[in-house]
């Protein structure tokens, strides 16, 4: 291809320079001849015109060769596409683990992950969900908080086949016999999927629920320090909204 281009270029150069050579040769003949009325200044002018003509064609040719072609535009905006990498494909096709789905249940049920920890026992298919509230508003609100976590999280987590029971542990700072504060379990509630599904929870909102939850639970414990602070059990009602 390069050899072909060089041959064309040489032909163009010969084509452009040949008239100049012939013009000079003709001018030389005229100069040596004694044709009346043609003077040397006239001959020089004729040669200058010929040279100018050749220069014009050379510039025109070079401008045509060197000027890049302007692509046609259809006035349509160009769209850019983000390449799909192998990593993106892996993320899209990678199946979710049980732990992933348990955290999705937190997102869907509680709407936030603040102060939440999740542990899963695959042998017994039990999910332990821990929540920590070091400064609860009251003993009643602290217990109700555990009820809300149980119900809101249970409605999502029990849709997972690998979950047969949920254990809620609501933790807070409690003072021991030596006057030291430690984070301990204030409320523990464990309920199976079978018992959980017996309730129509949305119809029980704002109803006192402590006795029914205690009866349906395999484990129901309230720390003595929390229990003695409960002044009015009628305040132990269900709230279907999580507040950390």
GROMACS .gro file of C-alpha atoms in nm:
model
  244
    1UNK     CA    1   0.000   0.000   0.000
    2UNK     CA    2   0.282   0.242   0.088
    3UNK     CA    3   0.463   0.160  -0.241
    4UNK     CA    4   0.145   0.233  -0.436
    5UNK     CA    5   0.105   0.567  -0.257
    6UNK     CA    6   0.467   0.666  -0.337
    7UNK     CA    7   0.415   0.593  -0.709
    8UNK     CA    8   0.103   0.812  -0.718
    9UNK     CA    9   0.285   1.092  -0.535
   10UNK     CA   10   0.576   1.083  -0.783
   11UNK     CA   11   0.334   1.098  -1.076
   12UNK     CA   12   0.166   1.404  -0.924
   13UNK     CA   13   0.503   1.579  -0.876
   14UNK     CA   14   0.600   1.507  -1.238
   15UNK     CA   15   0.263   1.634  -1.358
   16UNK     CA   16   0.305   1.958  -1.166
   17UNK     CA   17   0.670   2.024  -1.251
   18UNK     CA   18   0.654   1.928  -1.620
   19UNK     CA   19   0.469   2.246  -1.730
   20UNK     CA   20   0.720   2.455  -1.536
   21UNK     CA   21   1.008   2.283  -1.715
   22UNK     CA   22   0.842   2.333  -2.052
   23UNK     CA   23   0.771   2.698  -1.971
   24UNK     CA   24   1.135   2.758  -1.886
   25UNK     CA   25   1.247   2.581  -2.202
   26UNK     CA   26   1.009   2.786  -2.415
   27UNK     CA   27   1.121   3.105  -2.247
   28UNK     CA   28   1.483   3.013  -2.320
   29UNK     CA   29   1.403   2.963  -2.688
   30UNK     CA   30   1.222   3.293  -2.702
   31UNK     CA   31   1.512   3.464  -2.527
   32UNK     CA   32   1.765   3.326  -2.779
   33UNK     CA   33   1.544   3.409  -3.072
   34UNK     CA   34   1.519   3.760  -3.202
   35UNK     CA   35   1.140   3.771  -3.232
   36UNK     CA   36   1.052   4.134  -3.260
   37UNK     CA   37   0.843   4.283  -2.978
   38UNK     CA   38   0.931   4.029  -2.706
   39UNK     CA   39   1.174   4.171  -2.457
   40UNK     CA   40   1.352   4.010  -2.165
   41UNK     CA   41   1.128   4.175  -1.902
   42UNK     CA   42   0.827   4.029  -2.082
   43UNK     CA   43   0.987   3.686  -2.076
   44UNK     CA   44   1.054   3.717  -1.701
   45UNK     CA   45   0.690   3.813  -1.642
   46UNK     CA   46   0.573   3.508  -1.837
   47UNK     CA   47   0.803   3.283  -1.633
   48UNK     CA   48   0.682   3.441  -1.307
   49UNK     CA   49   0.321   3.378  -1.407
   50UNK     CA   50   0.403   3.017  -1.487
   51UNK     CA   51   0.581   2.967  -1.153
   52UNK     CA   52   0.295   3.134  -0.963
   53UNK     CA   53   0.049   2.906  -1.138
   54UNK     CA   54   0.251   2.600  -1.037
   55UNK     CA   55   0.281   2.718  -0.675
   56UNK     CA   56  -0.096   2.772  -0.663
   57UNK     CA   57  -0.164   2.415  -0.773
   58UNK     CA   58   0.095   2.274  -0.530
   59UNK     CA   59  -0.064   2.463  -0.235
   60UNK     CA   60  -0.412   2.352  -0.344
   61UNK     CA   61  -0.302   1.988  -0.365
   62UNK     CA   62  -0.126   1.997  -0.027
   63UNK     CA   63  -0.426   2.158   0.142
   64UNK     CA   64  -0.648   1.884   0.000
   65UNK     CA   65  -0.413   1.606   0.114
   66UNK     CA   66  -0.337   1.744   0.460
   67UNK     CA   67  -0.688   1.859   0.555
   68UNK     CA   68  -0.860   1.579   0.754
   69UNK     CA   69  -1.202   1.474   0.640
   70UNK     CA   70  -1.484   1.611   0.852
   71UNK     CA   71  -1.720   1.334   0.958
   72UNK     CA   72  -2.084   1.388   0.880
   73UNK     CA   73  -2.300   1.463   1.178
   74UNK     CA   74  -2.662   1.366   1.207
   75UNK     CA   75  -2.705   1.599   1.507
   76UNK     CA   76  -2.779   1.302   1.730
   77UNK     CA   77  -2.610   1.286   2.071
   78UNK     CA   78  -2.369   1.001   2.113
   79UNK     CA   79  -2.444   0.762   2.392
   80UNK     CA   80  -2.172   0.613   2.605
   81UNK     CA   81  -2.196   0.262   2.738
   82UNK     CA   82  -2.032   0.141   3.054
   83UNK     CA   83  -1.847  -0.181   2.980
   84UNK     CA   84  -1.970  -0.480   3.170
   85UNK     CA   85  -1.669  -0.628   3.341
   86UNK     CA   86  -1.633  -0.986   3.455
   87UNK     CA   87  -1.656  -0.861   3.813
   88UNK     CA   88  -1.996  -0.702   3.743
   89UNK     CA   89  -2.118  -1.021   3.581
   90UNK     CA   90  -2.002  -1.219   3.882
   91UNK     CA   91  -2.189  -0.989   4.120
   92UNK     CA   92  -2.508  -1.020   3.914
   93UNK     CA   93  -2.497  -1.398   3.887
   94UNK     CA   94  -2.352  -1.483   4.227
   95UNK     CA   95  -2.623  -1.642   4.445
   96UNK     CA   96  -2.694  -1.476   4.777
   97UNK     CA   97  -2.577  -1.659   5.085
   98UNK     CA   98  -2.803  -1.716   5.384
   99UNK     CA   99  -2.618  -1.441   5.568
  100UNK     CA  100  -2.678  -1.202   5.278
  101UNK     CA  101  -3.050  -1.273   5.290
  102UNK     CA  102  -3.059  -1.234   5.667
  103UNK     CA  103  -2.910  -0.886   5.634
  104UNK     CA  104  -3.158  -0.809   5.357
  105UNK     CA  105  -3.430  -0.899   5.606
  106UNK     CA  106  -3.283  -0.638   5.842
  107UNK     CA  107  -3.294  -0.377   5.565
  108UNK     CA  108  -3.651  -0.463   5.467
  109UNK     CA  109  -3.790  -0.506   5.817
  110UNK     CA  110  -3.601  -0.261   6.037
  111UNK     CA  111  -3.488  -0.020   5.760
  112UNK     CA  112  -3.149   0.036   5.924
  113UNK     CA  113  -2.853  -0.162   6.058
  114UNK     CA  114  -2.742   0.068   6.337
  115UNK     CA  115  -2.645  -0.121   6.654
  116UNK     CA  116  -2.751  -0.452   6.497
  117UNK     CA  117  -2.557  -0.779   6.479
  118UNK     CA  118  -2.666  -1.102   6.313
  119UNK     CA  119  -2.551  -1.455   6.394
  120UNK     CA  120  -2.675  -1.771   6.227
  121UNK     CA  121  -2.666  -2.129   6.354
  122UNK     CA  122  -2.699  -2.352   6.045
  123UNK     CA  123  -2.734  -2.669   6.253
  124UNK     CA  124  -3.050  -2.554   6.432
  125UNK     CA  125  -3.143  -2.293   6.169
  126UNK     CA  126  -3.172  -2.024   6.433
  127UNK     CA  127  -3.099  -1.657   6.371
  128UNK     CA  128  -2.971  -1.452   6.662
  129UNK     CA  129  -3.031  -1.082   6.618
  130UNK     CA  130  -2.860  -0.858   6.871
  131UNK     CA  131  -2.950  -0.498   6.932
  132UNK     CA  132  -2.778  -0.262   7.176
  133UNK     CA  133  -2.940   0.041   7.338
  134UNK     CA  134  -2.721   0.174   7.617
  135UNK     CA  135  -2.961   0.450   7.721
  136UNK     CA  136  -3.323   0.338   7.683
  137UNK     CA  137  -3.593   0.591   7.753
  138UNK     CA  138  -3.766   0.361   8.001
  139UNK     CA  139  -3.791  -0.006   8.096
  140UNK     CA  140  -4.125  -0.031   7.915
  141UNK     CA  141  -3.987   0.122   7.594
  142UNK     CA  142  -3.687  -0.111   7.611
  143UNK     CA  143  -3.910  -0.421   7.627
  144UNK     CA  144  -4.139  -0.289   7.353
  145UNK     CA  145  -3.831  -0.236   7.140
  146UNK     CA  146  -3.757  -0.609   7.164
  147UNK     CA  147  -4.115  -0.686   7.057
  148UNK     CA  148  -4.083  -0.460   6.754
  149UNK     CA  149  -3.756  -0.624   6.648
  150UNK     CA  150  -3.905  -0.971   6.685
  151UNK     CA  151  -4.210  -0.898   6.472
  152UNK     CA  152  -4.062  -0.667   6.207
  153UNK     CA  153  -3.756  -0.884   6.154
  154UNK     CA  154  -3.950  -1.209   6.183
  155UNK     CA  155  -4.190  -1.110   5.905
  156UNK     CA  156  -3.892  -1.091   5.670
  157UNK     CA  157  -3.652  -1.354   5.805
  158UNK     CA  158  -3.911  -1.632   5.827
  159UNK     CA  159  -3.954  -1.607   5.449
  160UNK     CA  160  -3.607  -1.763   5.424
  161UNK     CA  161  -3.621  -2.143   5.405
  162UNK     CA  162  -3.311  -2.185   5.621
  163UNK     CA  163  -3.468  -2.008   5.921
  164UNK     CA  164  -3.677  -2.203   6.171
  165UNK     CA  165  -3.644  -1.977   6.476
  166UNK     CA  166  -3.545  -1.624   6.574
  167UNK     CA  167  -3.367  -1.528   6.894
  168UNK     CA  168  -3.388  -1.157   6.983
  169UNK     CA  169  -3.136  -1.022   7.233
  170UNK     CA  170  -3.189  -0.661   7.336
  171UNK     CA  171  -2.882  -0.541   7.524
  172UNK     CA  172  -2.822  -0.242   7.747
  173UNK     CA  173  -2.579  -0.110   8.009
  174UNK     CA  174  -2.657  -0.261   8.349
  175UNK     CA  175  -2.486  -0.206   8.684
  176UNK     CA  176  -2.358  -0.520   8.855
  177UNK     CA  177  -2.320  -0.588   9.227
  178UNK     CA  178  -1.980  -0.418   9.224
  179UNK     CA  179  -2.118  -0.096   9.080
  180UNK     CA  180  -1.966  -0.153   8.737
  181UNK     CA  181  -2.163  -0.102   8.419
  182UNK     CA  182  -2.157  -0.379   8.162
  183UNK     CA  183  -2.346  -0.441   7.840
  184UNK     CA  184  -2.580  -0.730   7.915
  185UNK     CA  185  -2.893  -0.891   7.777
  186UNK     CA  186  -3.192  -0.700   7.909
  187UNK     CA  187  -3.451  -0.897   7.711
  188UNK     CA  188  -3.424  -1.234   7.534
  189UNK     CA  189  -3.707  -1.370   7.321
  190UNK     CA  190  -3.689  -1.682   7.106
  191UNK     CA  191  -3.981  -1.788   6.889
  192UNK     CA  192  -4.019  -2.058   6.625
  193UNK     CA  193  -4.151  -2.000   6.278
  194UNK     CA  194  -4.451  -2.219   6.354
  195UNK     CA  195  -4.562  -2.012   6.655
  196UNK     CA  196  -4.478  -1.682   6.487
  197UNK     CA  197  -4.704  -1.763   6.192
  198UNK     CA  198  -5.005  -1.808   6.422
  199UNK     CA  199  -5.030  -1.432   6.475
  200UNK     CA  200  -5.179  -1.169   6.249
  201UNK     CA  201  -4.940  -0.906   6.379
  202UNK     CA  202  -5.078  -0.603   6.197
  203UNK     CA  203  -5.410  -0.653   6.380
  204UNK     CA  204  -5.233  -0.650   6.717
  205UNK     CA  205  -5.056  -0.316   6.688
  206UNK     CA  206  -5.095  -0.094   6.996
  207UNK     CA  207  -5.243  -0.383   7.192
  208UNK     CA  208  -5.082  -0.511   7.511
  209UNK     CA  209  -4.892  -0.810   7.384
  210UNK     CA  210  -4.648  -0.918   7.655
  211UNK     CA  211  -4.848  -1.217   7.781
  212UNK     CA  212  -4.918  -1.353   7.431
  213UNK     CA  213  -4.555  -1.322   7.322
  214UNK     CA  214  -4.436  -1.485   7.644
  215UNK     CA  215  -4.675  -1.778   7.594
  216UNK     CA  216  -4.574  -1.832   7.229
  217UNK     CA  217  -4.199  -1.808   7.293
  218UNK     CA  218  -3.960  -2.092   7.370
  219UNK     CA  219  -3.742  -1.844   7.559
  220UNK     CA  220  -3.872  -1.527   7.726
  221UNK     CA  221  -3.648  -1.355   7.978
  222UNK     CA  222  -3.635  -1.004   8.119
  223UNK     CA  223  -3.338  -0.907   8.333
  224UNK     CA  224  -3.439  -0.850   8.699
  225UNK     CA  225  -3.297  -0.497   8.689
  226UNK     CA  226  -3.525  -0.420   8.393
  227UNK     CA  227  -3.824  -0.606   8.534
  228UNK     CA  228  -3.828  -0.411   8.858
  229UNK     CA  229  -3.833  -0.084   8.663
  230UNK     CA  230  -4.153  -0.177   8.477
  231UNK     CA  231  -4.426   0.020   8.650
  232UNK     CA  232  -4.716  -0.030   8.411
  233UNK     CA  233  -4.750  -0.349   8.203
  234UNK     CA  234  -5.030  -0.195   8.000
  235UNK     CA  235  -4.754  -0.001   7.825
  236UNK     CA  236  -4.605  -0.325   7.693
  237UNK     CA  237  -4.793  -0.302   7.363
  238UNK     CA  238  -4.681  -0.377   7.009
  239UNK     CA  239  -4.544  -0.101   6.787
  240UNK     CA  240  -4.478  -0.198   6.425
  241UNK     CA  241  -4.206   0.058   6.381
  242UNK     CA  242  -3.842   0.013   6.467
  243UNK     CA  243  -3.664   0.280   6.669
  244UNK     CA  244  -3.304   0.235   6.772
   0.00000   0.00000   0.00000
